[in-house]
Amino acid sequence: MKEVGGNKIFSLLNKSIGFILFIVCAWAIYQKVLHHPNLEAHGEAIQFQFKRITFSEWFLLVLLFCLNYANEALKWKILLAHWNPLSMLKSLKTVLVGQAFAFFTPVRSGDYVGRILFLETGHKWKGVAQLAWSNYAQLMITLTMGAFGMFFNLPFFPWLKWLGPPLVLIAYYIYFHPGQFKGWLQKMTALQIGIDVKIKLLLLSLLKYIIFMVQYIWAVKIFAIPVPLFELWIALSVMFLCLSIIPAISLTDLVIRGQLIVLLLATWNIDSLLLICVSTLIWAVNFLLPAIIGAFLLLNFRLKQ
């Protein structure tokens, strides 16, 4: 009887867990957007600018969004290929669910939680380690591009530009280190991945970086902001670097993005409201939209017995 009762409880919990997680994520996302400082301060002006965006301009933004997350899903699929193979569609689903949790957690740490939900029970901790490799590869690309950008545009602490090159070299050495780690890094030995996988991760991370850049450049074009392409590329590379090392949730991330891009393009005397519109548009497409989709995908989540 106890076993039957336990099965009934598990069945009930299994049917409701997806809905519960959906409610939690949906409510958290709603609260973050509702109390967004940019939207509270400039809501009407941003809405006015957004209404001027044409269908073709929206279409390209959404197309780049799709390419971005297809790329991320491919990275996740490659990482899990040998021990927890996923179809491309399921990999994309887990990535989007990860975005739902990442949206309202510090340093986007919820991405780890969302992704491992769909892994087999014995593979969850290994999944965390694999995602860490993926994030590290993305960080290296960001660090490389940012270190280059700092030599051309660094309005604060100019001496920092000299730290970039050695940090990049150290980061790549650690990433490609094939030997056995010792001391406090010894646990990393068991979590190593193949050199071929590391190279694929780097190439896909570079592709993701380029997609992000193109999205921003397109958004700047949409709002007709007069800034040369090279200057914009340099400013964005420094902004991405700063964002990668500043702990934040998606809400404060947008505020920081807006302030950084205004600071980095200050010499061009651009209307700060237009730059805030650019940051808000990219944030809505790259973070808010996938978080909403991921929250709805949670409705199909079931526990594994």
mmCIF file of C-alpha atoms in Angstrom:
data_model
loop_
_atom_site.group_PDB
_atom_site.id
_atom_site.type_symbol
_atom_site.label_atom_id
_atom_site.label_comp_id
_atom_site.label_asym_id
_atom_site.label_seq_id
_atom_site.Cartn_x
_atom_site.Cartn_y
_atom_site.Cartn_z
ATOM 1 C CA MET A 1 0.000 0.000 0.000
ATOM 2 C CA LYS A 2 2.817 2.381 0.875
ATOM 3 C CA GLU A 3 4.429 1.698 -2.502
ATOM 4 C CA VAL A 4 1.144 2.389 -4.305
ATOM 5 C CA GLY A 5 0.691 5.608 -2.328
ATOM 6 C CA GLY A 6 4.250 6.626 -3.087
ATOM 7 C CA ASN A 7 3.736 6.010 -6.802
ATOM 8 C CA LYS A 8 0.580 8.140 -6.764
ATOM 9 C CA ILE A 9 2.412 10.990 -5.041
ATOM 10 C CA PHE A 10 5.285 10.739 -7.519
ATOM 11 C CA SER A 11 2.843 10.667 -10.442
ATOM 12 C CA LEU A 12 1.044 13.764 -9.147
ATOM 13 C CA LEU A 13 4.328 15.571 -8.525
ATOM 14 C CA ASN A 14 5.624 14.505 -11.928
ATOM 15 C CA LYS A 15 2.587 15.971 -13.683
ATOM 16 C CA SER A 16 2.748 19.246 -11.781
ATOM 17 C CA ILE A 17 6.512 19.912 -11.528
ATOM 18 C CA GLY A 18 6.736 21.410 -15.014
ATOM 19 C CA PHE A 19 3.836 23.757 -14.315
ATOM 20 C CA ILE A 20 5.338 24.770 -10.959
ATOM 21 C CA LEU A 21 8.704 25.552 -12.552
ATOM 22 C CA PHE A 22 6.930 27.483 -15.315
ATOM 23 C CA ILE A 23 5.054 29.615 -12.756
ATOM 24 C CA VAL A 24 8.269 30.327 -10.811
ATOM 25 C CA CYS A 25 10.216 31.359 -13.928
ATOM 26 C CA ALA A 26 7.331 33.274 -15.512
ATOM 27 C CA TRP A 27 6.686 35.248 -12.304
ATOM 28 C CA ALA A 28 10.388 36.040 -11.837
ATOM 29 C CA ILE A 29 10.721 37.185 -15.466
ATOM 30 C CA TYR A 30 7.570 39.316 -15.182
ATOM 31 C CA GLN A 31 8.820 41.002 -12.002
ATOM 32 C CA LYS A 32 12.225 41.749 -13.507
ATOM 33 C CA VAL A 33 10.705 43.335 -16.610
ATOM 34 C CA LEU A 34 8.012 45.200 -14.642
ATOM 35 C CA HIS A 35 10.583 46.900 -12.405
ATOM 36 C CA HIS A 36 13.199 47.430 -15.093
ATOM 37 C CA PRO A 37 14.862 50.846 -14.455
ATOM 38 C CA ASN A 38 15.317 51.644 -18.159
ATOM 39 C CA LEU A 39 11.688 50.866 -18.933
ATOM 40 C CA GLU A 40 10.470 52.826 -15.905
ATOM 41 C CA ALA A 41 12.552 55.890 -16.802
ATOM 42 C CA HIS A 42 12.336 55.830 -20.606
ATOM 43 C CA GLY A 43 9.418 53.487 -21.296
ATOM 44 C CA GLU A 44 7.417 55.777 -23.584
ATOM 45 C CA ALA A 45 10.454 56.963 -25.544
ATOM 46 C CA ILE A 46 11.711 53.391 -26.029
ATOM 47 C CA GLN A 47 8.237 52.262 -27.097
ATOM 48 C CA PHE A 48 8.103 55.098 -29.642
ATOM 49 C CA GLN A 49 11.478 54.104 -31.112
ATOM 50 C CA PHE A 50 10.520 50.412 -31.233
ATOM 51 C CA LYS A 51 7.329 51.178 -33.164
ATOM 52 C CA ARG A 52 9.457 52.670 -35.941
ATOM 53 C CA ILE A 53 11.283 49.383 -36.532
ATOM 54 C CA THR A 54 10.123 47.794 -39.793
ATOM 55 C CA PHE A 55 9.186 44.145 -40.347
ATOM 56 C CA SER A 56 12.356 43.454 -42.348
ATOM 57 C CA GLU A 57 14.501 44.936 -39.566
ATOM 58 C CA TRP A 58 12.763 42.760 -36.973
ATOM 59 C CA PHE A 59 13.118 39.748 -39.266
ATOM 60 C CA LEU A 60 16.912 40.050 -39.463
ATOM 61 C CA LEU A 61 17.177 40.519 -35.686
ATOM 62 C CA VAL A 62 15.109 37.384 -35.054
ATOM 63 C CA LEU A 63 17.070 35.470 -37.709
ATOM 64 C CA LEU A 64 20.323 36.356 -35.923
ATOM 65 C CA PHE A 65 18.692 35.293 -32.644
ATOM 66 C CA CYS A 66 17.868 31.900 -34.196
ATOM 67 C CA LEU A 67 21.433 31.503 -35.495
ATOM 68 C CA ASN A 68 22.814 32.421 -32.088
ATOM 69 C CA TYR A 69 20.814 29.793 -30.207
ATOM 70 C CA ALA A 70 21.238 27.146 -32.904
ATOM 71 C CA ASN A 71 24.978 27.689 -32.483
ATOM 72 C CA GLU A 72 24.671 27.375 -28.696
ATOM 73 C CA ALA A 73 22.589 24.204 -29.069
ATOM 74 C CA LEU A 74 25.243 22.725 -31.357
ATOM 75 C CA LYS A 75 27.944 23.429 -28.757
ATOM 76 C CA TRP A 76 25.873 21.677 -26.083
ATOM 77 C CA LYS A 77 25.203 18.719 -28.392
ATOM 78 C CA ILE A 78 28.914 18.323 -29.156
ATOM 79 C CA LEU A 79 29.821 18.396 -25.461
ATOM 80 C CA LEU A 80 27.313 15.664 -24.579
ATOM 81 C CA ALA A 81 27.809 13.520 -27.695
ATOM 82 C CA HIS A 82 29.891 10.735 -26.093
ATOM 83 C CA TRP A 83 27.994 10.140 -22.853
ATOM 84 C CA ASN A 84 24.522 11.713 -23.074
ATOM 85 C CA PRO A 85 23.680 12.148 -26.779
ATOM 86 C CA LEU A 86 20.890 14.606 -27.595
ATOM 87 C CA SER A 87 19.102 15.481 -30.797
ATOM 88 C CA MET A 88 19.607 19.025 -32.067
ATOM 89 C CA LEU A 89 16.009 19.868 -31.155
ATOM 90 C CA LYS A 90 16.319 18.595 -27.581
ATOM 91 C CA SER A 91 19.665 20.340 -27.201
ATOM 92 C CA LEU A 92 18.016 23.604 -28.278
ATOM 93 C CA LYS A 93 15.213 22.984 -25.791
ATOM 94 C CA THR A 94 17.628 22.557 -22.884
ATOM 95 C CA VAL A 95 19.548 25.689 -23.886
ATOM 96 C CA LEU A 96 16.347 27.764 -23.905
ATOM 97 C CA VAL A 97 15.224 26.357 -20.548
ATOM 98 C CA GLY A 98 18.642 27.310 -19.204
ATOM 99 C CA GLN A 99 17.988 30.875 -20.351
ATOM 100 C CA ALA A 100 14.721 30.951 -18.394
ATOM 101 C CA PHE A 101 16.586 30.202 -15.158
ATOM 102 C CA ALA A 102 19.589 32.368 -16.080
ATOM 103 C CA PHE A 103 17.372 35.418 -16.567
ATOM 104 C CA PHE A 104 16.787 36.025 -12.857
ATOM 105 C CA THR A 105 19.822 34.425 -11.191
ATOM 106 C CA PRO A 106 23.159 36.087 -10.271
ATOM 107 C CA VAL A 107 25.917 35.747 -12.879
ATOM 108 C CA ARG A 108 23.354 33.821 -14.996
ATOM 109 C CA SER A 109 24.143 30.759 -12.859
ATOM 110 C CA GLY A 110 20.643 29.401 -13.431
ATOM 111 C CA ASP A 111 21.763 28.365 -16.916
ATOM 112 C CA TYR A 112 23.504 25.381 -15.302
ATOM 113 C CA VAL A 113 20.326 24.376 -13.438
ATOM 114 C CA GLY A 114 18.110 24.651 -16.499
ATOM 115 C CA ARG A 115 20.390 22.609 -18.737
ATOM 116 C CA ILE A 116 20.993 19.680 -16.398
ATOM 117 C CA LEU A 117 17.263 19.233 -15.715
ATOM 118 C CA PHE A 118 16.967 17.160 -18.885
ATOM 119 C CA LEU A 119 20.117 15.071 -18.375
ATOM 120 C CA GLU A 120 20.128 11.541 -17.002
ATOM 121 C CA THR A 121 20.419 11.393 -13.203
ATOM 122 C CA GLY A 122 24.016 10.150 -13.166
ATOM 123 C CA HIS A 123 25.196 12.731 -15.688
ATOM 124 C CA LYS A 124 24.078 15.985 -14.098
ATOM 125 C CA TRP A 125 27.338 16.973 -12.377
ATOM 126 C CA LYS A 126 29.326 16.060 -15.467
ATOM 127 C CA GLY A 127 26.952 18.288 -17.440
ATOM 128 C CA VAL A 128 27.832 21.191 -15.154
ATOM 129 C CA ALA A 129 31.534 20.621 -15.840
ATOM 130 C CA GLN A 130 30.981 20.416 -19.610
ATOM 131 C CA LEU A 131 29.029 23.677 -19.617
ATOM 132 C CA ALA A 132 31.890 25.268 -17.670
ATOM 133 C CA TRP A 133 34.245 24.349 -20.542
ATOM 134 C CA SER A 134 31.841 25.924 -23.030
ATOM 135 C CA ASN A 135 31.593 29.114 -20.986
ATOM 136 C CA TYR A 136 35.364 29.218 -20.584
ATOM 137 C CA ALA A 137 35.835 28.967 -24.360
ATOM 138 C CA GLN A 138 33.419 31.868 -24.825
ATOM 139 C CA LEU A 139 35.259 33.857 -22.165
ATOM 140 C CA MET A 140 38.567 33.337 -23.985
ATOM 141 C CA ILE A 141 37.154 34.729 -27.232
ATOM 142 C CA THR A 142 35.711 37.689 -25.334
ATOM 143 C CA LEU A 143 39.021 38.242 -23.534
ATOM 144 C CA THR A 144 41.002 38.052 -26.790
ATOM 145 C CA MET A 145 38.800 40.559 -28.613
ATOM 146 C CA GLY A 146 38.505 42.786 -25.554
ATOM 147 C CA ALA A 147 42.272 42.862 -25.018
ATOM 148 C CA PHE A 148 42.657 44.076 -28.601
ATOM 149 C CA GLY A 149 39.887 46.652 -28.191
ATOM 150 C CA MET A 150 41.374 48.100 -24.999
ATOM 151 C CA PHE A 151 44.376 49.420 -26.941
ATOM 152 C CA PHE A 152 42.053 51.664 -28.949
ATOM 153 C CA ASN A 153 39.276 52.578 -26.518
ATOM 154 C CA LEU A 154 39.666 52.437 -22.747
ATOM 155 C CA PRO A 155 38.249 55.578 -21.087
ATOM 156 C CA PHE A 156 39.057 54.357 -17.570
ATOM 157 C CA PHE A 157 42.258 52.924 -16.011
ATOM 158 C CA PRO A 158 44.304 52.998 -19.269
ATOM 159 C CA TRP A 159 47.032 50.888 -17.664
ATOM 160 C CA LEU A 160 44.629 47.915 -17.770
ATOM 161 C CA LYS A 161 45.308 47.463 -21.481
ATOM 162 C CA TRP A 162 48.740 46.046 -20.643
ATOM 163 C CA LEU A 163 47.154 43.274 -18.560
ATOM 164 C CA GLY A 164 45.182 41.959 -21.523
ATOM 165 C CA PRO A 165 47.874 40.135 -23.569
ATOM 166 C CA PRO A 166 49.421 38.145 -20.672
ATOM 167 C CA LEU A 167 45.959 37.204 -19.377
ATOM 168 C CA VAL A 168 45.009 35.964 -22.834
ATOM 169 C CA LEU A 169 48.153 33.806 -23.039
ATOM 170 C CA ILE A 170 47.547 32.339 -19.574
ATOM 171 C CA ALA A 171 43.902 31.619 -20.415
ATOM 172 C CA TYR A 172 44.832 29.746 -23.603
ATOM 173 C CA TYR A 173 47.573 27.793 -21.830
ATOM 174 C CA ILE A 174 45.125 26.570 -19.178
ATOM 175 C CA TYR A 175 42.508 25.751 -21.817
ATOM 176 C CA PHE A 176 44.794 23.639 -24.005
ATOM 177 C CA HIS A 177 46.858 22.146 -21.149
ATOM 178 C CA PRO A 178 46.933 18.411 -22.020
ATOM 179 C CA GLY A 179 48.772 17.096 -18.973
ATOM 180 C CA GLN A 180 47.800 16.188 -15.448
ATOM 181 C CA PHE A 181 46.870 18.997 -13.100
ATOM 182 C CA LYS A 182 48.257 18.986 -9.581
ATOM 183 C CA GLY A 183 47.270 20.483 -6.256
ATOM 184 C CA TRP A 184 43.953 22.317 -6.114
ATOM 185 C CA LEU A 185 43.531 21.895 -9.895
ATOM 186 C CA GLN A 186 43.819 18.095 -9.717
ATOM 187 C CA LYS A 187 40.050 17.575 -9.994
ATOM 188 C CA MET A 188 40.127 19.218 -13.427
ATOM 189 C CA THR A 189 42.003 16.211 -14.835
ATOM 190 C CA ALA A 190 38.909 13.994 -14.671
ATOM 191 C CA LEU A 191 36.851 16.704 -16.342
ATOM 192 C CA GLN A 192 39.179 17.189 -19.322
ATOM 193 C CA ILE A 193 37.732 17.136 -22.831
ATOM 194 C CA GLY A 194 39.480 16.287 -26.092
ATOM 195 C CA ILE A 195 41.552 18.834 -28.005
ATOM 196 C CA ASP A 196 39.273 18.383 -31.025
ATOM 197 C CA VAL A 197 36.248 19.296 -28.898
ATOM 198 C CA LYS A 198 38.087 22.302 -27.449
ATOM 199 C CA ILE A 199 38.886 23.593 -30.932
ATOM 200 C CA LYS A 200 35.257 23.153 -32.020
ATOM 201 C CA LEU A 201 34.108 25.037 -28.926
ATOM 202 C CA LEU A 202 36.473 27.908 -29.693
ATOM 203 C CA LEU A 203 35.325 28.160 -33.309
ATOM 204 C CA LEU A 204 31.649 28.094 -32.325
ATOM 205 C CA SER A 205 32.335 30.632 -29.581
ATOM 206 C CA LEU A 206 33.961 32.899 -32.159
ATOM 207 C CA LEU A 207 30.890 32.491 -34.375
ATOM 208 C CA LYS A 208 28.635 33.424 -31.454
ATOM 209 C CA TYR A 209 30.762 36.501 -30.790
ATOM 210 C CA ILE A 210 30.468 37.583 -34.429
ATOM 211 C CA ILE A 211 26.689 37.075 -34.358
ATOM 212 C CA PHE A 212 26.449 39.264 -31.243
ATOM 213 C CA MET A 213 28.532 41.943 -32.957
ATOM 214 C CA VAL A 214 26.388 41.863 -36.097
ATOM 215 C CA GLN A 215 23.243 42.144 -33.965
ATOM 216 C CA TYR A 216 24.544 45.276 -32.264
ATOM 217 C CA ILE A 217 25.754 46.793 -35.533
ATOM 218 C CA TRP A 218 22.351 46.130 -37.097
ATOM 219 C CA ALA A 219 20.563 47.653 -34.082
ATOM 220 C CA VAL A 220 22.750 50.762 -34.364
ATOM 221 C CA LYS A 221 21.824 50.987 -38.051
ATOM 222 C CA ILE A 222 18.112 50.597 -37.214
ATOM 223 C CA PHE A 223 18.239 53.658 -34.962
ATOM 224 C CA ALA A 224 20.410 55.547 -37.489
ATOM 225 C CA ILE A 225 23.214 56.232 -35.006
ATOM 226 C CA PRO A 226 26.165 57.875 -36.816
ATOM 227 C CA VAL A 227 29.251 56.010 -35.614
ATOM 228 C CA PRO A 228 32.015 54.433 -37.791
ATOM 229 C CA LEU A 229 32.017 50.639 -37.951
ATOM 230 C CA PHE A 230 35.554 50.218 -36.564
ATOM 231 C CA GLU A 231 34.871 52.532 -33.606
ATOM 232 C CA LEU A 232 31.653 50.666 -32.855
ATOM 233 C CA TRP A 233 33.374 47.273 -33.075
ATOM 234 C CA ILE A 234 36.109 48.398 -30.668
ATOM 235 C CA ALA A 235 33.611 49.893 -28.196
ATOM 236 C CA LEU A 236 31.503 46.724 -28.251
ATOM 237 C CA SER A 237 34.543 44.467 -27.728
ATOM 238 C CA VAL A 238 35.474 46.409 -24.574
ATOM 239 C CA MET A 239 31.843 46.396 -23.417
ATOM 240 C CA PHE A 240 31.567 42.609 -23.850
ATOM 241 C CA LEU A 241 34.803 42.168 -21.891
ATOM 242 C CA CYS A 242 33.536 44.335 -19.021
ATOM 243 C CA LEU A 243 30.211 42.486 -18.954
ATOM 244 C CA SER A 244 31.986 39.121 -18.789
ATOM 245 C CA ILE A 245 33.807 40.057 -15.571
ATOM 246 C CA ILE A 246 31.085 42.079 -13.799
ATOM 247 C CA PRO A 247 28.733 39.854 -11.742
ATOM 248 C CA ALA A 248 25.140 40.653 -12.714
ATOM 249 C CA ILE A 249 21.703 39.254 -13.440
ATOM 250 C CA SER A 250 19.985 39.933 -16.761
ATOM 251 C CA LEU A 251 18.140 42.919 -15.308
ATOM 252 C CA THR A 252 21.206 44.794 -14.038
ATOM 253 C CA ASP A 253 23.143 43.482 -17.043
ATOM 254 C CA LEU A 254 21.009 45.683 -19.292
ATOM 255 C CA VAL A 255 21.573 48.758 -17.119
ATOM 256 C CA ILE A 256 25.329 48.130 -17.189
ATOM 257 C CA ARG A 257 25.241 47.599 -20.971
ATOM 258 C CA GLY A 258 23.495 50.927 -21.444
ATOM 259 C CA GLN A 259 25.930 52.831 -19.230
ATOM 260 C CA LEU A 260 29.009 51.203 -20.762
ATOM 261 C CA ILE A 261 28.045 51.834 -24.368
ATOM 262 C CA VAL A 262 27.235 55.475 -23.540
ATOM 263 C CA LEU A 263 30.655 55.835 -21.872
ATOM 264 C CA LEU A 264 32.595 54.073 -24.641
ATOM 265 C CA LEU A 265 30.969 56.141 -27.405
ATOM 266 C CA ALA A 266 30.990 59.416 -25.466
ATOM 267 C CA THR A 267 33.380 61.110 -27.907
ATOM 268 C CA TRP A 268 30.757 60.888 -30.670
ATOM 269 C CA ASN A 269 28.165 62.912 -28.718
ATOM 270 C CA ILE A 270 25.403 60.423 -29.494
ATOM 271 C CA ASP A 271 21.974 60.785 -27.889
ATOM 272 C CA SER A 272 22.170 58.494 -24.847
ATOM 273 C CA LEU A 273 18.496 57.544 -25.261
ATOM 274 C CA LEU A 274 19.237 55.994 -28.663
ATOM 275 C CA LEU A 275 22.084 53.957 -27.168
ATOM 276 C CA ILE A 276 19.774 52.808 -24.370
ATOM 277 C CA CYS A 277 17.263 51.787 -27.068
ATOM 278 C CA VAL A 278 19.983 49.721 -28.770
ATOM 279 C CA SER A 279 20.862 47.923 -25.518
ATOM 280 C CA THR A 280 17.197 47.355 -24.673
ATOM 281 C CA LEU A 281 16.467 45.942 -28.132
ATOM 282 C CA ILE A 282 19.371 43.475 -28.006
ATOM 283 C CA TRP A 283 18.469 42.524 -24.424
ATOM 284 C CA ALA A 284 14.846 41.859 -25.417
ATOM 285 C CA VAL A 285 15.816 39.684 -28.389
ATOM 286 C CA ASN A 286 18.777 37.802 -26.882
ATOM 287 C CA PHE A 287 17.704 37.394 -23.250
ATOM 288 C CA LEU A 288 14.032 38.178 -22.659
ATOM 289 C CA LEU A 289 12.646 36.296 -25.693
ATOM 290 C CA PRO A 290 14.559 33.020 -25.068
ATOM 291 C CA ALA A 291 13.727 33.233 -21.348
ATOM 292 C CA ILE A 292 10.007 33.407 -22.162
ATOM 293 C CA ILE A 293 10.267 30.510 -24.643
ATOM 294 C CA GLY A 294 12.266 28.485 -22.114
ATOM 295 C CA ALA A 295 9.667 29.110 -19.398
ATOM 296 C CA PHE A 296 6.916 27.681 -21.633
ATOM 297 C CA LEU A 297 9.082 24.670 -22.517
ATOM 298 C CA LEU A 298 9.205 23.834 -18.805
ATOM 299 C CA LEU A 299 5.529 22.860 -18.989
ATOM 300 C CA ASN A 300 6.599 19.549 -20.573
ATOM 301 C CA PHE A 301 9.246 18.787 -17.946
ATOM 302 C CA ARG A 302 8.852 15.492 -16.081
ATOM 303 C CA LEU A 303 10.901 14.022 -13.245
ATOM 304 C CA LYS A 304 12.891 10.839 -13.781
ATOM 305 C CA GLN A 305 11.979 8.120 -11.291
#
